[in-house]
PDB file of C-alpha atoms and ligand atoms in Angstrom:
ATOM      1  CA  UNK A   1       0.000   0.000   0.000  1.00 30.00           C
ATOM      2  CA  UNK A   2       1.488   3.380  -0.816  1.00 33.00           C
ATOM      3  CA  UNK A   3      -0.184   6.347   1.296  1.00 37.00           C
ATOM      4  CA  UNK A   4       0.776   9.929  -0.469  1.00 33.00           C
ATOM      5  CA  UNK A   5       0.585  12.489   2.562  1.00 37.00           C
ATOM      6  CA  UNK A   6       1.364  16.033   3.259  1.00 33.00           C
ATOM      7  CA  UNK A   7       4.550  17.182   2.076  1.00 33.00           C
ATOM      8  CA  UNK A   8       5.390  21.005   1.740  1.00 30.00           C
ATOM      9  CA  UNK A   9       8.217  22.576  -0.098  1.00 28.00           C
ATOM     10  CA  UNK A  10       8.443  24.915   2.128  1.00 28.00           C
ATOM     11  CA  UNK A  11       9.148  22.431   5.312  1.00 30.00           C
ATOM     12  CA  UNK A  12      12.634  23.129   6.242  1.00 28.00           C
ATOM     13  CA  UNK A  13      14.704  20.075   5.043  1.00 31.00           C
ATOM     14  CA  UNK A  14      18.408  19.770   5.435  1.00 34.00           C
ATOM     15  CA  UNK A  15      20.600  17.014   4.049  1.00 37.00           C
ATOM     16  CA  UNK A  16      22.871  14.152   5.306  1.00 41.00           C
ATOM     17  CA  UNK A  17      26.013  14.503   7.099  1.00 39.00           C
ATOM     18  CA  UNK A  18      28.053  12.464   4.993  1.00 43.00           C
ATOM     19  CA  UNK A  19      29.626  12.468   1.315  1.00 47.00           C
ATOM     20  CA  UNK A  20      27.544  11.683  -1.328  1.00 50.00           C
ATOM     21  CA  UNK A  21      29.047   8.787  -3.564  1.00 47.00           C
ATOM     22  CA  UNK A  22      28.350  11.500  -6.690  1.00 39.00           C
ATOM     23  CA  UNK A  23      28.750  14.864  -5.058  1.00 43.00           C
ATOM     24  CA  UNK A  24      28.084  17.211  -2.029  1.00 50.00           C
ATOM     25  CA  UNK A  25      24.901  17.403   0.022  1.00 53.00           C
ATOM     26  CA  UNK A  26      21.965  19.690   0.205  1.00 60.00           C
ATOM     27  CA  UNK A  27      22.152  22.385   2.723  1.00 48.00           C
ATOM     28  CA  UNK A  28      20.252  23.377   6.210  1.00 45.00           C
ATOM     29  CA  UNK A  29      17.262  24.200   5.192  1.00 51.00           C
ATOM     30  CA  UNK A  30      16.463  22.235   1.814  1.00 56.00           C
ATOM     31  CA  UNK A  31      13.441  20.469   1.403  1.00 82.00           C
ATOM     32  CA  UNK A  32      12.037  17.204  -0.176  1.00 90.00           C
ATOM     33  CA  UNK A  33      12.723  18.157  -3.782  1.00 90.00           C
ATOM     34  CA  UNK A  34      16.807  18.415  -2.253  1.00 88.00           C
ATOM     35  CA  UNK A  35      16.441  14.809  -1.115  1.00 91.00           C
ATOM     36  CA  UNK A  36      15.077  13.633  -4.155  1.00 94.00           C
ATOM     37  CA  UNK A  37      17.267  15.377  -6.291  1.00 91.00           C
ATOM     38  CA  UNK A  38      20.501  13.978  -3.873  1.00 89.00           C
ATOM     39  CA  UNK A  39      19.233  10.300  -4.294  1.00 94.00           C
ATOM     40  CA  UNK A  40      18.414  10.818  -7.897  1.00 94.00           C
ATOM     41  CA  UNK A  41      22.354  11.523  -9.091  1.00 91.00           C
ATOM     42  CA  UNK A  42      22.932   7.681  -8.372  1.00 92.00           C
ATOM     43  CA  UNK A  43      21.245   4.668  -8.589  1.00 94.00           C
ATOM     44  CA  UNK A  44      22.012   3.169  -4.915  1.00 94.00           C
ATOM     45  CA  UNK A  45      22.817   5.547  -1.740  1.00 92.00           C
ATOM     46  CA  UNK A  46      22.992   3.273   0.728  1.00 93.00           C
ATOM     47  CA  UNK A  47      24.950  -0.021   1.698  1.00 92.00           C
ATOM     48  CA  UNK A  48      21.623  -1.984   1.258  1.00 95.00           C
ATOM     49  CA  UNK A  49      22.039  -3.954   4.175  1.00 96.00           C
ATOM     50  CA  UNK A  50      20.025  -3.167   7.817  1.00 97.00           C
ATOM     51  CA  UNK A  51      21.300  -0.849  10.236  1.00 97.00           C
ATOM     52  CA  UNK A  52      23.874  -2.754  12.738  1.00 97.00           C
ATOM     53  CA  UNK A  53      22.181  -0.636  15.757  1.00 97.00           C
ATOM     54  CA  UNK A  54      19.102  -1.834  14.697  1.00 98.00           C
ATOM     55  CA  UNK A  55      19.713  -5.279  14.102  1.00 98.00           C
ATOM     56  CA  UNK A  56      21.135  -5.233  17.725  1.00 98.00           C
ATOM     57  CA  UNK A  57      18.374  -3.480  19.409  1.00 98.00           C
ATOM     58  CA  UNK A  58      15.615  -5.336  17.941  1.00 98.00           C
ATOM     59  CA  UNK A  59      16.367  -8.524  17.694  1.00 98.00           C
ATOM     60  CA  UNK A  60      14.794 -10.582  20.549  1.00 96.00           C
ATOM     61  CA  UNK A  61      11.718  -8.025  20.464  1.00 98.00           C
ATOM     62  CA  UNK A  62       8.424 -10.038  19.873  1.00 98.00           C
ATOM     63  CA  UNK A  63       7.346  -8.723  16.759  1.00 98.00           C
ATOM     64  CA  UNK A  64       4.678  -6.104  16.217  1.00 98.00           C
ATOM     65  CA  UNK A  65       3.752  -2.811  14.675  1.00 98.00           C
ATOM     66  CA  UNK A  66       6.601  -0.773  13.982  1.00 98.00           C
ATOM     67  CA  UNK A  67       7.623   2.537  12.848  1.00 98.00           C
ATOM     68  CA  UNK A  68      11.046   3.354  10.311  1.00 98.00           C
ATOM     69  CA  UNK A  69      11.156   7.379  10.712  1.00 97.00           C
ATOM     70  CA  UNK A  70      13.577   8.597   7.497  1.00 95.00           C
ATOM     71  CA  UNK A  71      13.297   5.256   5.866  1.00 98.00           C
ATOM     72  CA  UNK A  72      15.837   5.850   2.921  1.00 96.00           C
ATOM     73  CA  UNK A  73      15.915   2.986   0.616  1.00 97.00           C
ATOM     74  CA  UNK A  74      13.978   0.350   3.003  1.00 98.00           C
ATOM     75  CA  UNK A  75      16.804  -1.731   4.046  1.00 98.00           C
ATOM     76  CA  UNK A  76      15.415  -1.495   7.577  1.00 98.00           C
ATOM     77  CA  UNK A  77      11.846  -1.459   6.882  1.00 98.00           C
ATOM     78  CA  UNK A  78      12.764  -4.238   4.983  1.00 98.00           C
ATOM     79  CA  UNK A  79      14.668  -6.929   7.330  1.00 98.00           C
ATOM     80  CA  UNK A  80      11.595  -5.971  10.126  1.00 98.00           C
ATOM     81  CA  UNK A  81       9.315  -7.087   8.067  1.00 98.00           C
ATOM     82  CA  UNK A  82      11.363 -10.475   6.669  1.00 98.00           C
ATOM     83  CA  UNK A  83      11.313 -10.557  10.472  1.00 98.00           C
ATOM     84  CA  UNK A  84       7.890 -10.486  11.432  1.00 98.00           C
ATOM     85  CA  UNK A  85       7.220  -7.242  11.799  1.00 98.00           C
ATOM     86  CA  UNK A  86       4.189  -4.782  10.986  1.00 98.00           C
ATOM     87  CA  UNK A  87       6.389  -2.031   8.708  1.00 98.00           C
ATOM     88  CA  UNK A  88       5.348   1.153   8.395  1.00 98.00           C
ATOM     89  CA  UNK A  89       8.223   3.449   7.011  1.00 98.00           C
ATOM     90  CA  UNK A  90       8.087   7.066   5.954  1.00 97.00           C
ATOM     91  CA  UNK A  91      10.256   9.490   4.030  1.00 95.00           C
ATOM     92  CA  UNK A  92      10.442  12.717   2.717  1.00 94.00           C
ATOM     93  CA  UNK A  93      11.988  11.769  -0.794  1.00 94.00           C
ATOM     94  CA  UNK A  94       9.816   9.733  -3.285  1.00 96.00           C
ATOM     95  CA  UNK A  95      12.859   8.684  -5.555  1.00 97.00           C
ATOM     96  CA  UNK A  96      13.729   6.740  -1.816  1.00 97.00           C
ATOM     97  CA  UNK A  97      10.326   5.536  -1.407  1.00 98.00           C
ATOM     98  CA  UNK A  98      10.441   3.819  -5.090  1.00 98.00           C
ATOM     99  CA  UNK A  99      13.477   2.250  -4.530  1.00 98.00           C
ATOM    100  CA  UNK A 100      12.514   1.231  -0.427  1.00 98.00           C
ATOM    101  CA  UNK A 101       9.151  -0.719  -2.013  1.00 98.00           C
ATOM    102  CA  UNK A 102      11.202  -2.284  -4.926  1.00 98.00           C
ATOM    103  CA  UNK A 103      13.227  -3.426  -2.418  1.00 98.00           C
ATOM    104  CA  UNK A 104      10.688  -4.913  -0.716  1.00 98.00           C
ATOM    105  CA  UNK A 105       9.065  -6.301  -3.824  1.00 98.00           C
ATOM    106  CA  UNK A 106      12.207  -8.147  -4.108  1.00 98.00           C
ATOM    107  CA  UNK A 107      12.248  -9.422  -1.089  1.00 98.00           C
ATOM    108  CA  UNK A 108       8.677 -10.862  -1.120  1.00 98.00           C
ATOM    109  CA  UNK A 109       7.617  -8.142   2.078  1.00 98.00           C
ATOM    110  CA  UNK A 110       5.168  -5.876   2.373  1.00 98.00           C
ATOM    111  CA  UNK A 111       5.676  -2.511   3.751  1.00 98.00           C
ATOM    112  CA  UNK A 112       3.264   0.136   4.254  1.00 98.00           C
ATOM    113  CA  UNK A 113       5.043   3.432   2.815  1.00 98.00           C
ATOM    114  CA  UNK A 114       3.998   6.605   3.958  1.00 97.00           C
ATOM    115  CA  UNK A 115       5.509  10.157   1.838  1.00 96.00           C
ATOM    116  CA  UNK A 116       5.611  12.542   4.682  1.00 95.00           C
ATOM    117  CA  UNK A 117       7.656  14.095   6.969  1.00 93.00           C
ATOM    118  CA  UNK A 118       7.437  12.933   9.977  1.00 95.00           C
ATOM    119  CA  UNK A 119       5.684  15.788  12.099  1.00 94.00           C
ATOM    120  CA  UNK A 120       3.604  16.332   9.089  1.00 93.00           C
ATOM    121  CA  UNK A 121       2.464  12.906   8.791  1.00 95.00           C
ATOM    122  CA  UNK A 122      -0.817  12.368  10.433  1.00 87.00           C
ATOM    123  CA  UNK A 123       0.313   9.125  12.252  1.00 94.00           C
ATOM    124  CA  UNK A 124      -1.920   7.480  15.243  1.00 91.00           C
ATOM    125  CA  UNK A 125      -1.156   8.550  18.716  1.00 96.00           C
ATOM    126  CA  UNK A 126       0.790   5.551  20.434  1.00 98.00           C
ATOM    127  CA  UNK A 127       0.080   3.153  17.134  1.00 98.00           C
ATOM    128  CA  UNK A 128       3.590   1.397  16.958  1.00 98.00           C
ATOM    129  CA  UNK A 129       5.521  -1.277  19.353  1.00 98.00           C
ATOM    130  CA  UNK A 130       8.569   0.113  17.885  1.00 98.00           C
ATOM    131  CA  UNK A 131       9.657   3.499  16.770  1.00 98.00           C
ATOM    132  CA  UNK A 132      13.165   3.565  14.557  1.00 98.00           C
ATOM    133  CA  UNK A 133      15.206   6.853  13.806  1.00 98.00           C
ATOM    134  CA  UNK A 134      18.175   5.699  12.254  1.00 97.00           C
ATOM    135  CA  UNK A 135      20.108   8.509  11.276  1.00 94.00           C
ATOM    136  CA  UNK A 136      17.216  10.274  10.114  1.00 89.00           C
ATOM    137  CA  UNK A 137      17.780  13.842   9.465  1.00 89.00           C
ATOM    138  CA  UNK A 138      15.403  15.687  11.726  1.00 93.00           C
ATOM    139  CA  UNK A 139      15.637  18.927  11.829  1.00 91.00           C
ATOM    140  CA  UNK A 140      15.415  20.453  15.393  1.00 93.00           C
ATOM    141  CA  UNK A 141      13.421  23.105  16.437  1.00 94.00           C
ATOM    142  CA  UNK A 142      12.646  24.968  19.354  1.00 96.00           C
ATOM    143  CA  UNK A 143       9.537  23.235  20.070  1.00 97.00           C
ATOM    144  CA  UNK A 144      10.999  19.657  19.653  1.00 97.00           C
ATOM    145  CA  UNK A 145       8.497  18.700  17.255  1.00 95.00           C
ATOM    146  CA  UNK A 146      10.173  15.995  15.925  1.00 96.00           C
ATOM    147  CA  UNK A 147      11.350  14.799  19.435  1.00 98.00           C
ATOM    148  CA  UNK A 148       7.840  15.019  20.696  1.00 98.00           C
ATOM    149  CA  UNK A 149       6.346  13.097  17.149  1.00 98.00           C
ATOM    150  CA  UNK A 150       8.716  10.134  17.971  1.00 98.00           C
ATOM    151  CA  UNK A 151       7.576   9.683  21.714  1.00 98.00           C
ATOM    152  CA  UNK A 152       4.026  10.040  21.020  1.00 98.00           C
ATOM    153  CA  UNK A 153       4.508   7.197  18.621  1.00 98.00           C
ATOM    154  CA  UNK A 154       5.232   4.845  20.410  1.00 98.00           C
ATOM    155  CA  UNK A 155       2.463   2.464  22.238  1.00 98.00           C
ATOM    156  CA  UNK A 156       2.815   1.451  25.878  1.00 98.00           C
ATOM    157  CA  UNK A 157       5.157  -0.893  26.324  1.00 98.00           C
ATOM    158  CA  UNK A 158       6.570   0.335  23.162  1.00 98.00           C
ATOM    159  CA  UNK A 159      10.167   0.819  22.047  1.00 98.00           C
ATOM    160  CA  UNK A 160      11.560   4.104  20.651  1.00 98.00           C
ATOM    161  CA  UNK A 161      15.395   3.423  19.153  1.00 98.00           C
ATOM    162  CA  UNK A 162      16.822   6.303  17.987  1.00 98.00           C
ATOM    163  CA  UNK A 163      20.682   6.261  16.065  1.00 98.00           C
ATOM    164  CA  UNK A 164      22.469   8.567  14.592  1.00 95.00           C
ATOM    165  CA  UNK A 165      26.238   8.801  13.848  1.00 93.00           C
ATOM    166  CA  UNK A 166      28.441  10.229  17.028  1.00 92.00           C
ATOM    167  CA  UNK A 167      31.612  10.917  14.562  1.00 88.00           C
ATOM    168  CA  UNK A 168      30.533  13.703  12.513  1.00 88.00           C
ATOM    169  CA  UNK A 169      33.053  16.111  11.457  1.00 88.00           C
ATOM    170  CA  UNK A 170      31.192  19.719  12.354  1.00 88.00           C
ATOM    171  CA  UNK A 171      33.581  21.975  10.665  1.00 90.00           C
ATOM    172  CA  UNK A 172      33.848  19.903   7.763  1.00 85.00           C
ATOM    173  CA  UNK A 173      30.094  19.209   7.627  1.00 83.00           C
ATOM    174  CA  UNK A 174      29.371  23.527   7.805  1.00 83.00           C
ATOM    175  CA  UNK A 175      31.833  23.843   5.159  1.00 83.00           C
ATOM    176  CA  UNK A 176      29.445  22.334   2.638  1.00 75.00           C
ATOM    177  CA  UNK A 177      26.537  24.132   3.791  1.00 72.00           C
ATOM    178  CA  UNK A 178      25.456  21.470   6.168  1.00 76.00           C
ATOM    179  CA  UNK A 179      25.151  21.764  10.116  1.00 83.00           C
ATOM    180  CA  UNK A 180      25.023  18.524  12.046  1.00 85.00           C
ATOM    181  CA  UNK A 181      24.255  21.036  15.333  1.00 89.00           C
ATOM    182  CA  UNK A 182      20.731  20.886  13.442  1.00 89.00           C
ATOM    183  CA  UNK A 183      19.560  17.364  13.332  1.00 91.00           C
ATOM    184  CA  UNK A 184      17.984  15.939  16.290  1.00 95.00           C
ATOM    185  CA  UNK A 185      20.542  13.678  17.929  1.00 96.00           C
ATOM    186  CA  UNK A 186      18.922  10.757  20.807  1.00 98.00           C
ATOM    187  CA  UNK A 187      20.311  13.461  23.089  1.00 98.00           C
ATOM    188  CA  UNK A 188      17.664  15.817  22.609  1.00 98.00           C
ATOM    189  CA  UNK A 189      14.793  12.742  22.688  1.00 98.00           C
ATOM    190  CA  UNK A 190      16.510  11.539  26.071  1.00 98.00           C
ATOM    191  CA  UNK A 191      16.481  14.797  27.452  1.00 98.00           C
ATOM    192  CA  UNK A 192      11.959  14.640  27.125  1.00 98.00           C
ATOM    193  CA  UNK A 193      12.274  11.360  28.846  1.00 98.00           C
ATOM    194  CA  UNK A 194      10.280  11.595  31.957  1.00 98.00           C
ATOM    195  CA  UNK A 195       9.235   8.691  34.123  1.00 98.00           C
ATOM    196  CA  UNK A 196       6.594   7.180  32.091  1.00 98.00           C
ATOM    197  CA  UNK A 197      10.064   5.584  30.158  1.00 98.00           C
ATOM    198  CA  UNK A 198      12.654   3.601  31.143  1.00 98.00           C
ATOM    199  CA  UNK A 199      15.863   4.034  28.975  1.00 98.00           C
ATOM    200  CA  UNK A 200      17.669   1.523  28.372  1.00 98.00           C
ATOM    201  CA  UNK A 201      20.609   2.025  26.555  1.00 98.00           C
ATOM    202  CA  UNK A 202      21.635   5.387  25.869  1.00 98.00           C
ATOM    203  CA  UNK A 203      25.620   4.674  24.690  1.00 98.00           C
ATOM    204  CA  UNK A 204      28.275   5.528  22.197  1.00 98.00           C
ATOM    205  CA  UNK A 205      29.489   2.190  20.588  1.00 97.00           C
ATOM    206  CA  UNK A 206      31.674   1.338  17.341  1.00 93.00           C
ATOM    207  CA  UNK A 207      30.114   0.746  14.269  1.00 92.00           C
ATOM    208  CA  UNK A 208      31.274  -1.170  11.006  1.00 85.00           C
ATOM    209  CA  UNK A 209      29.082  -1.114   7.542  1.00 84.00           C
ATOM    210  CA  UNK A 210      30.681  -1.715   4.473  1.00 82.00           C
ATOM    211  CA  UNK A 211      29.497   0.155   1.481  1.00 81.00           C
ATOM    212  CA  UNK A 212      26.748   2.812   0.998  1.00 83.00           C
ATOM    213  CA  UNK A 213      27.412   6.841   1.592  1.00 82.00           C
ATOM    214  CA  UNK A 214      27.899   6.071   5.387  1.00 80.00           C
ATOM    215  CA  UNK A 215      30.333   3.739   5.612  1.00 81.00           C
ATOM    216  CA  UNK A 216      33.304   6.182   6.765  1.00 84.00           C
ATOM    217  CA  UNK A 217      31.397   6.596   9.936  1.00 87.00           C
ATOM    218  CA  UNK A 218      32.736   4.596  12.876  1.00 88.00           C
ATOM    219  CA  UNK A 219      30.835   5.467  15.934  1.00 95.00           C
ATOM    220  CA  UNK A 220      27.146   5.455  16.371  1.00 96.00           C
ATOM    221  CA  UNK A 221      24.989   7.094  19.660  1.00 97.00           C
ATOM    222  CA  UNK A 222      22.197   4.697  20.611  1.00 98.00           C
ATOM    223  CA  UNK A 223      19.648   5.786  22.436  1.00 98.00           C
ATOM    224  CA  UNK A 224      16.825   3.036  22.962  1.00 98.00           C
ATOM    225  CA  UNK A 225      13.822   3.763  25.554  1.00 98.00           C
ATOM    226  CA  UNK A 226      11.059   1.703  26.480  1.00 98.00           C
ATOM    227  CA  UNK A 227       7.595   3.838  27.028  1.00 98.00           C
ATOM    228  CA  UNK A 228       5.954   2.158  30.551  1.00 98.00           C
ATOM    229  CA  UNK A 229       2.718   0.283  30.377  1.00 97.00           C
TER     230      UNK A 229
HETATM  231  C1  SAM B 301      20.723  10.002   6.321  1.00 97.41           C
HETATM  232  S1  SAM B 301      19.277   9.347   5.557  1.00 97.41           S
HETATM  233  C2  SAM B 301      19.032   7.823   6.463  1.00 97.41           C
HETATM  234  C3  SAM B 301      18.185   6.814   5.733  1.00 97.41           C
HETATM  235  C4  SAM B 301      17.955   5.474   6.456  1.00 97.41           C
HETATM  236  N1  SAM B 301      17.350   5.641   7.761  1.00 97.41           N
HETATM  237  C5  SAM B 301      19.235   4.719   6.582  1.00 97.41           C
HETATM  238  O1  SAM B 301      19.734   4.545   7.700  1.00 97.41           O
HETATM  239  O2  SAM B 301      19.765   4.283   5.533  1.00 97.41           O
HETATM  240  C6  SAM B 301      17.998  10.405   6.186  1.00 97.41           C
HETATM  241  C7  SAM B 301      16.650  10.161   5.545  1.00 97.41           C
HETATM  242  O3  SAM B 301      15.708  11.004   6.199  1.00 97.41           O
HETATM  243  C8  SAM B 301      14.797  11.489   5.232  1.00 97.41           C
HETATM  244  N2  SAM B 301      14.181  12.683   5.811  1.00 97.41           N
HETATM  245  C9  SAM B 301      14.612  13.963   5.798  1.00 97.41           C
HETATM  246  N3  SAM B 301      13.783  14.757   6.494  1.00 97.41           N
HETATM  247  C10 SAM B 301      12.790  13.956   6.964  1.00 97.41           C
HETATM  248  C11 SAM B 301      11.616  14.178   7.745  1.00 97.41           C
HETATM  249  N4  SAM B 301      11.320  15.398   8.210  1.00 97.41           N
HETATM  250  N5  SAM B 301      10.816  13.133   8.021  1.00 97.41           N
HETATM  251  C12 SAM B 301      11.117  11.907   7.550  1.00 97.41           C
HETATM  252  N6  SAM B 301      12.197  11.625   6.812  1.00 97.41           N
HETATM  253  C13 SAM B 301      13.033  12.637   6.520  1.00 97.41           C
HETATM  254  C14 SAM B 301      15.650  11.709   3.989  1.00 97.41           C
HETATM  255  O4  SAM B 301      14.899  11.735   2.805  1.00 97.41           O
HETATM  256  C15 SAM B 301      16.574  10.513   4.081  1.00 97.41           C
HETATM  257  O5  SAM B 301      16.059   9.410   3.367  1.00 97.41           O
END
């Protein structure tokens, strides 16, 4: 099933923090269009392969609904779902999107794919068992929106893993037009943590992925929370 939802070109976008295989990355700021056009100059971004930090945190969950928050190409979305899971993923960039569900295609999964951004997708309060940011480039704002969107997400008794890399070179990152200072990092979703969660691993650990845009990046930040019953 492919849902279309609300996506505005004038939602503040900004890019990923790491080299594109073709060329630089769109700046603070871009929008959808930027993310299409970025995936668009080749034919594969990423490695193709699940996230290690998800693979690790998930495994040994009993399956259920879950949530992939900046889906990309679906590799994630893809091995929960070969793993009995209830996918929903959802991305701002369509030229992702086409290549997340021919992913799955291949597979033999289904995945429900959702075109929004995340605060601007109308998702159900507390309607997934598992929420997954990995590396997803949420842009930070004074109101947390995006913080607040992932927590409300999750169900009781729910998981919310959120990943992104802990390695990223600032300077070098502003100098092509990017700012890492503005993606939400699982520092600014621990920090709404209150005592209706229980965190339970909130660490910097190595990280090893061959292939794919992010491969030079060696350290990830893990921040996985359970939401009480
Ligand atoms: C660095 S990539 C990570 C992709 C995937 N999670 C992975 O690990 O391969 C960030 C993704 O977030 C998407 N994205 C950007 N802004 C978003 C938003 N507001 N809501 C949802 N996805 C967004 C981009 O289109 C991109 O696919």
């Amino acid at each position: 099933m492919r849902e279309i939802g609300p996506v505005t070109a004038s939602s503040p976008r900004h890019g990923p923090d790491h080299d594109h295989p073709a060329h630089g990355r769109p700046g603070n700021g871009d929008d959808a269009a930027a993310w299409d056009e970025w995936y668009s100059d080749v034919d594969q971004v990423w490695s193709g392969r699940p996230n290690g930090a998800l693979v690790a945190e998930v495994t040994g969950l009993a399956p259920g609904r879950a949530l992939d928050v900046g889906c990309g190409e679906g590799a994630d979305a893809v091995w929960l779902a070969e793993h009995g899971w209830d996918v929903t993923a959802l991305d701002v960039s369509q030229v992702a999107l086409d290549r997340a569900a021919r992913h799955a295609r291949h597979a033999g999964v289904t995945v429900r794919w959702v075109y929004a951004g995340l605060v601007e997708a109308a998702l159900s309060p507390s309607g997934f068992d598992l929420v997954s940011a990995q590396y997803s480039a949420l842009r930070r704002t004074p109101t947390a929106e995006a913080e607040r969107a992932l927590l409300a997400a999750v169900a009781p008794g729910g998981v919310l893993l959120v990943v992104h890399h802990a390695d990223v070179d600032a300077e070098h990152a502003r100098s092509q037009g990017f700012d890492p200072a503005d993606d939400v990092q699982p520092g600014d979703v621990a920090a709404l943590l209150d005592d209706r969660w229980v965190v339970e691993v909130d660490e910097t650990r190595a990280r090893a992925v061959e292939g794919g845009a992010g491969a030079h990046h060696r350290l990830d930040q893990v921040l996985r929370a359970r939401r009480r019953r």
